[in-house]
CSV table of N, CA and C in Angstrom, one decimal:
chain,number,residue,atom,x,y,z
A,1,MET,N,-10.3,-11.4,-1.9
A,1,MET,CA,-9.0,-10.8,-2.2
A,1,MET,C,-9.1,-9.9,-3.5
A,2,ALA,N,-9.9,-10.3,-4.4
A,2,ALA,CA,-10.1,-9.4,-5.6
A,2,ALA,C,-10.7,-8.1,-5.3
A,3,ALA,N,-11.6,-8.1,-4.3
A,3,ALA,CA,-12.2,-6.8,-3.9
A,3,ALA,C,-11.1,-5.9,-3.3
A,4,ASP,N,-10.2,-6.4,-2.5
A,4,ASP,CA,-9.2,-5.7,-1.9
A,4,ASP,C,-8.2,-5.2,-3.0
A,5,ALA,N,-7.9,-6.0,-3.9
A,5,ALA,CA,-7.0,-5.6,-5.0
A,5,ALA,C,-7.7,-4.5,-5.8
A,6,GLY,N,-9.0,-4.6,-6.1
A,6,GLY,CA,-9.7,-3.5,-6.8
A,6,GLY,C,-9.6,-2.2,-6.0
A,7,PHE,N,-9.8,-2.3,-4.7
A,7,PHE,CA,-9.7,-1.1,-3.8
A,7,PHE,C,-8.3,-0.5,-3.9
A,8,VAL,N,-7.3,-1.3,-3.8
A,8,VAL,CA,-5.9,-0.8,-3.8
A,8,VAL,C,-5.6,-0.2,-5.2
A,9,GLN,N,-6.1,-0.8,-6.2
A,9,GLN,CA,-5.8,-0.3,-7.6
A,9,GLN,C,-6.6,0.9,-7.9
A,10,GLY,N,-7.6,1.2,-7.1
A,10,GLY,CA,-8.4,2.4,-7.3
A,10,GLY,C,-9.6,2.1,-8.3
A,11,THR,N,-9.9,0.8,-8.4
A,11,THR,CA,-11.0,0.5,-9.3
A,11,THR,C,-12.2,-0.1,-8.5
A,12,SER,N,-13.4,0.0,-9.1
A,12,SER,CA,-14.5,-0.5,-8.3
A,12,SER,C,-14.7,-2.0,-8.5
A,13,GLY,N,-14.1,-2.6,-9.6
A,13,GLY,CA,-14.3,-4.0,-9.8
A,13,GLY,C,-13.0,-4.8,-9.7
A,14,ALA,N,-13.1,-6.1,-9.9
A,14,ALA,CA,-11.9,-6.9,-9.7
A,14,ALA,C,-11.0,-6.9,-10.9
A,15,SER,N,-11.5,-6.4,-12.1
A,15,SER,CA,-10.6,-6.4,-13.3
A,15,SER,C,-10.1,-5.0,-13.6
A,16,ALA,N,-8.9,-4.8,-13.0
A,16,ALA,CA,-8.3,-3.5,-13.2
A,16,ALA,C,-7.4,-3.6,-14.5
A,17,SER,N,-7.2,-2.5,-15.2
A,17,SER,CA,-6.4,-2.5,-16.4
A,17,SER,C,-4.9,-2.8,-16.0
A,18,ALA,N,-4.4,-3.9,-16.5
A,18,ALA,CA,-3.0,-4.2,-16.3
A,18,ALA,C,-2.1,-3.4,-17.1
A,19,ALA,N,-2.6,-2.7,-18.2
A,19,ALA,CA,-1.8,-1.9,-19.0
A,19,ALA,C,-1.5,-0.6,-18.5
A,20,SER,N,-2.1,-0.2,-17.4
A,20,SER,CA,-1.9,1.1,-16.8
A,20,SER,C,-0.4,1.2,-16.3
A,21,SER,N,0.2,2.3,-16.8
A,21,SER,CA,1.6,2.4,-16.4
A,21,SER,C,1.8,3.2,-15.1
A,22,THR,N,0.8,3.8,-14.6
A,22,THR,CA,0.9,4.6,-13.4
A,22,THR,C,0.2,3.8,-12.3
A,23,ARG,N,0.8,3.8,-11.2
A,23,ARG,CA,0.2,3.1,-10.0
A,23,ARG,C,-0.5,4.1,-9.2
A,24,SER,N,-1.6,3.6,-8.5
A,24,SER,CA,-2.3,4.5,-7.6
A,24,SER,C,-1.4,4.7,-6.3
A,25,ALA,N,-1.7,5.6,-5.5
A,25,ALA,CA,-1.0,5.8,-4.3
A,25,ALA,C,-1.1,4.6,-3.4
A,26,ARG,N,-2.2,4.0,-3.4
A,26,ARG,CA,-2.4,2.7,-2.6
A,26,ARG,C,-1.5,1.6,-3.1
A,27,GLU,N,-1.4,1.5,-4.4
A,27,GLU,CA,-0.5,0.4,-4.9
A,27,GLU,C,1.0,0.8,-4.6
A,28,THR,N,1.4,2.0,-4.8
A,28,THR,CA,2.7,2.5,-4.5
A,28,THR,C,3.1,2.2,-3.0
A,29,VAL,N,2.2,2.6,-2.1
A,29,VAL,CA,2.5,2.4,-0.7
A,29,VAL,C,2.6,0.9,-0.4
A,30,LEU,N,1.6,0.1,-0.9
A,30,LEU,CA,1.6,-1.3,-0.6
A,30,LEU,C,2.9,-2.0,-1.2
A,31,PHE,N,3.3,-1.6,-2.4
A,31,PHE,CA,4.5,-2.2,-2.9
A,31,PHE,C,5.8,-1.8,-2.2
A,32,ARG,N,5.8,-0.6,-1.7
A,32,ARG,CA,7.0,-0.1,-0.9
A,32,ARG,C,7.1,-0.9,0.4
A,33,LEU,N,6.0,-1.3,1.0
A,33,LEU,CA,6.0,-2.1,2.2
A,33,LEU,C,6.4,-3.5,2.0
A,34,ILE,N,6.4,-4.0,0.8
A,34,ILE,CA,7.0,-5.3,0.5
A,34,ILE,C,8.4,-5.4,1.0
A,35,GLU,N,9.1,-4.3,0.9
A,35,GLU,CA,10.5,-4.2,1.2
A,35,GLU,C,10.7,-4.3,2.7
A,36,GLY,N,9.7,-4.1,3.5
A,36,GLY,CA,9.8,-4.2,5.0
A,36,GLY,C,9.1,-3.0,5.6
A,37,PRO,N,8.9,-3.0,6.9
A,37,PRO,CA,8.2,-1.9,7.7
A,37,PRO,C,8.9,-0.6,7.4
A,38,MET,N,8.1,0.5,7.3
A,38,MET,CA,8.6,1.8,7.1
A,38,MET,C,7.7,2.9,7.7
A,39,THR,N,8.4,4.0,7.9
A,39,THR,CA,7.6,5.2,8.3
A,39,THR,C,7.0,5.8,7.0
A,40,PRO,N,6.0,6.7,7.2
A,40,PRO,CA,5.4,7.4,6.0
A,40,PRO,C,6.5,8.2,5.2
A,41,GLN,N,7.5,8.7,5.9
A,41,GLN,CA,8.6,9.4,5.2
A,41,GLN,C,9.4,8.5,4.3
A,42,GLU,N,9.7,7.3,4.9
A,42,GLU,CA,10.4,6.3,4.1
A,42,GLU,C,9.6,5.8,2.9
A,43,VAL,N,8.3,5.6,3.1
A,43,VAL,CA,7.4,5.2,2.0
A,43,VAL,C,7.5,6.2,0.9
A,44,SER,N,7.5,7.5,1.2
A,44,SER,CA,7.4,8.5,0.2
A,44,SER,C,8.7,8.7,-0.6
A,45,GLU,N,9.8,8.3,0.0
A,45,GLU,CA,11.1,8.5,-0.6
A,45,GLU,C,11.2,7.7,-1.9
A,46,GLY,N,11.6,8.4,-3.0
A,46,GLY,CA,11.8,7.8,-4.3
A,46,GLY,C,10.5,7.5,-5.0
A,47,THR,N,9.4,8.1,-4.5
A,47,THR,CA,8.1,7.9,-5.2
A,47,THR,C,7.5,9.2,-5.5
A,48,LYS,N,6.4,9.2,-6.2
A,48,LYS,CA,5.6,10.5,-6.4
A,48,LYS,C,4.6,10.8,-5.3
A,49,VAL,N,4.6,9.9,-4.3
A,49,VAL,CA,3.6,10.1,-3.2
A,49,VAL,C,4.3,10.9,-2.1
A,50,GLY,N,3.7,12.0,-1.7
A,50,GLY,CA,4.2,12.9,-0.7
A,50,GLY,C,4.0,12.3,0.7
A,51,VAL,N,4.7,12.8,1.7
A,51,VAL,CA,4.7,12.2,3.0
A,51,VAL,C,3.2,12.3,3.6
A,52,GLY,N,2.5,13.4,3.4
A,52,GLY,CA,1.2,13.5,3.9
A,52,GLY,C,0.2,12.5,3.3
A,53,LYS,N,0.3,12.4,1.9
A,53,LYS,CA,-0.5,11.4,1.2
A,53,LYS,C,-0.1,10.0,1.6
A,54,ALA,N,1.2,9.7,1.8
A,54,ALA,CA,1.6,8.4,2.2
A,54,ALA,C,1.0,8.0,3.6
A,55,HIS,N,1.0,9.0,4.5
A,55,HIS,CA,0.4,8.8,5.8
A,55,HIS,C,-1.1,8.5,5.8
A,56,ARG,N,-1.8,9.3,5.0
A,56,ARG,CA,-3.2,9.1,4.9
A,56,ARG,C,-3.5,7.7,4.2
A,57,THR,N,-2.7,7.4,3.2
A,57,THR,CA,-2.9,6.1,2.5
A,57,THR,C,-2.6,4.9,3.5
A,58,LEU,N,-1.6,5.1,4.3
A,58,LEU,CA,-1.3,4.0,5.2
A,58,LEU,C,-2.4,3.8,6.2
A,59,ASN,N,-3.0,4.9,6.7
A,59,ASN,CA,-4.1,4.8,7.6
A,59,ASN,C,-5.3,4.2,6.9
A,60,GLU,N,-5.5,4.5,5.7
A,60,GLU,CA,-6.6,4.0,4.9
A,60,GLU,C,-6.4,2.5,4.7
A,61,LEU,N,-5.2,2.0,4.4
A,61,LEU,CA,-4.9,0.6,4.2
A,61,LEU,C,-5.0,-0.1,5.5
A,62,GLN,N,-4.6,0.6,6.6
A,62,GLN,CA,-4.8,0.0,7.9
A,62,GLN,C,-6.2,-0.3,8.2
A,63,GLY,N,-7.1,0.6,7.8
A,63,GLY,CA,-8.5,0.4,8.1
A,63,GLY,C,-9.1,-0.8,7.3
A,64,ARG,N,-8.4,-1.2,6.2
A,64,ARG,CA,-8.8,-2.4,5.4
A,64,ARG,C,-8.0,-3.6,5.8
A,65,ASP,N,-7.3,-3.6,6.9
A,65,ASP,CA,-6.5,-4.7,7.4
A,65,ASP,C,-5.4,-5.2,6.4
A,66,LEU,N,-4.9,-4.3,5.6
A,66,LEU,CA,-3.9,-4.6,4.6
A,66,LEU,C,-2.5,-4.2,5.2
A,67,VAL,N,-2.5,-3.2,6.1
A,67,VAL,CA,-1.3,-2.7,6.7
A,67,VAL,C,-1.6,-2.6,8.2
A,68,GLU,N,-0.5,-2.8,9.0
A,68,GLU,CA,-0.6,-2.7,10.5
A,68,GLU,C,0.4,-1.7,11.0
A,69,LEU,N,0.0,-1.1,12.1
A,69,LEU,CA,0.9,-0.2,12.8
A,69,LEU,C,1.8,-1.0,13.7
A,70,ILE,N,3.1,-0.9,13.5
A,70,ILE,CA,4.0,-1.7,14.3
A,70,ILE,C,4.6,-0.9,15.4
A,71,VAL,N,4.9,0.4,15.1
A,71,VAL,CA,5.4,1.3,16.2
A,71,VAL,C,4.4,2.5,16.2
A,72,PRO,N,3.9,2.8,17.4
A,72,PRO,CA,2.8,3.8,17.6
A,72,PRO,C,3.2,5.2,17.0
A,73,GLU,N,2.1,5.9,16.7
A,73,GLU,CA,2.2,7.3,16.2
A,73,GLU,C,3.0,8.2,17.0
A,74,ASN,N,3.0,8.0,18.3
A,74,ASN,CA,3.7,9.0,19.2
A,74,ASN,C,5.2,8.6,19.4
A,75,ALA,N,5.7,7.6,18.7
A,75,ALA,CA,7.1,7.2,18.8
A,75,ALA,C,8.0,8.4,18.4
A,76,SER,N,9.2,8.4,18.9
A,76,SER,CA,10.1,9.5,18.6
A,76,SER,C,10.5,9.6,17.1
A,77,ASN,N,10.6,8.5,16.4
A,77,ASN,CA,10.9,8.5,15.0
A,77,ASN,C,9.7,8.4,14.1
A,78,GLY,N,8.5,8.5,14.7
A,78,GLY,CA,7.3,8.5,13.9
A,78,GLY,C,6.7,7.0,13.9
A,79,PRO,N,5.6,6.9,13.3
A,79,PRO,CA,4.9,5.6,13.2
A,79,PRO,C,5.6,4.7,12.2
A,80,ILE,N,5.6,3.5,12.4
A,80,ILE,CA,6.2,2.5,11.5
A,80,ILE,C,5.0,1.5,11.1
A,81,PHE,N,4.8,1.3,9.8
A,81,PHE,CA,3.8,0.5,9.3
A,81,PHE,C,4.4,-0.7,8.6
A,82,GLY,N,3.7,-1.8,8.6
A,82,GLY,CA,4.1,-3.0,7.9
A,82,GLY,C,2.9,-3.7,7.2
A,83,LEU,N,3.2,-4.6,6.3
A,83,LEU,CA,2.1,-5.3,5.6
A,83,LEU,C,1.5,-6.4,6.6
A,84,THR,N,0.2,-6.6,6.5
A,84,THR,CA,-0.4,-7.8,7.1
A,84,THR,C,-0.2,-8.9,6.1
A,85,VAL,N,-0.6,-10.1,6.6
A,85,VAL,CA,-0.6,-11.3,5.7
A,85,VAL,C,-1.5,-11.0,4.5
A,86,GLN,N,-2.7,-10.5,4.8
A,86,GLN,CA,-3.7,-10.1,3.7
A,86,GLN,C,-3.1,-9.1,2.8
A,87,GLY,N,-2.4,-8.1,3.3
A,87,GLY,CA,-1.7,-7.1,2.5
A,87,GLY,C,-0.7,-7.7,1.5
A,88,GLU,N,0.1,-8.6,2.0
A,88,GLU,CA,1.0,-9.3,1.2
A,88,GLU,C,0.3,-10.1,0.1
A,89,LYS,N,-0.7,-10.8,0.4
A,89,LYS,CA,-1.5,-11.6,-0.6
A,89,LYS,C,-2.0,-10.6,-1.7
A,90,VAL,N,-2.6,-9.5,-1.3
A,90,VAL,CA,-3.1,-8.5,-2.2
A,90,VAL,C,-2.0,-8.0,-3.1
A,91,ALA,N,-0.9,-7.6,-2.5
A,91,ALA,CA,0.2,-7.1,-3.3
A,91,ALA,C,0.7,-8.1,-4.4
A,92,PHE,N,0.8,-9.3,-4.0
A,92,PHE,CA,1.3,-10.4,-4.9
A,92,PHE,C,0.2,-10.7,-6.0
A,93,HIS,N,-1.1,-10.6,-5.6
A,93,HIS,CA,-2.2,-10.8,-6.5
A,93,HIS,C,-2.1,-9.7,-7.6
A,94,ILE,N,-1.9,-8.4,-7.2
A,94,ILE,CA,-1.8,-7.3,-8.1
A,94,ILE,C,-0.6,-7.5,-9.1
A,95,GLN,N,0.5,-7.9,-8.5
A,95,GLN,CA,1.7,-8.1,-9.3
A,95,GLN,C,1.4,-9.2,-10.4
A,96,ARG,N,0.7,-10.3,-10.0
A,96,ARG,CA,0.4,-11.3,-11.0
A,96,ARG,C,-0.5,-10.8,-12.1
A,97,GLN,N,-1.5,-10.0,-11.7
A,97,GLN,CA,-2.4,-9.4,-12.7
A,97,GLN,C,-1.7,-8.5,-13.7
A,98,SER,N,-0.7,-7.8,-13.2
A,98,SER,CA,0.0,-6.8,-14.1
A,98,SER,C,0.9,-7.6,-15.0
A,99,LYS,N,1.3,-8.8,-14.7
A,99,LYS,CA,2.2,-9.5,-15.6
A,99,LYS,C,1.4,-10.3,-16.6
A,100,ALA,N,0.1,-10.5,-16.4
A,100,ALA,CA,-0.8,-11.2,-17.3
A,100,ALA,C,-1.1,-10.5,-18.6
């Protein structure tokens, strides 16, 4: 799990700087999905992550089994992504690290 957390935080090791005030796009996307399944458009709303970057990041996180595609890409309202169990664990692990 620490390796996945490092990947999400954009670090190569398990010990990411908890003092960092800016989140990586991966962290932002992961934390947005804690609220529930979303489209890339919904993920980007209220964040500094654009829709295109959100979509690429969602696909990247899906490749790491942290995010799953709930509604297909060709759906009329667009794809909807949600966290996997592993994605939830990684998100909560990162939150605990940042509070330490």
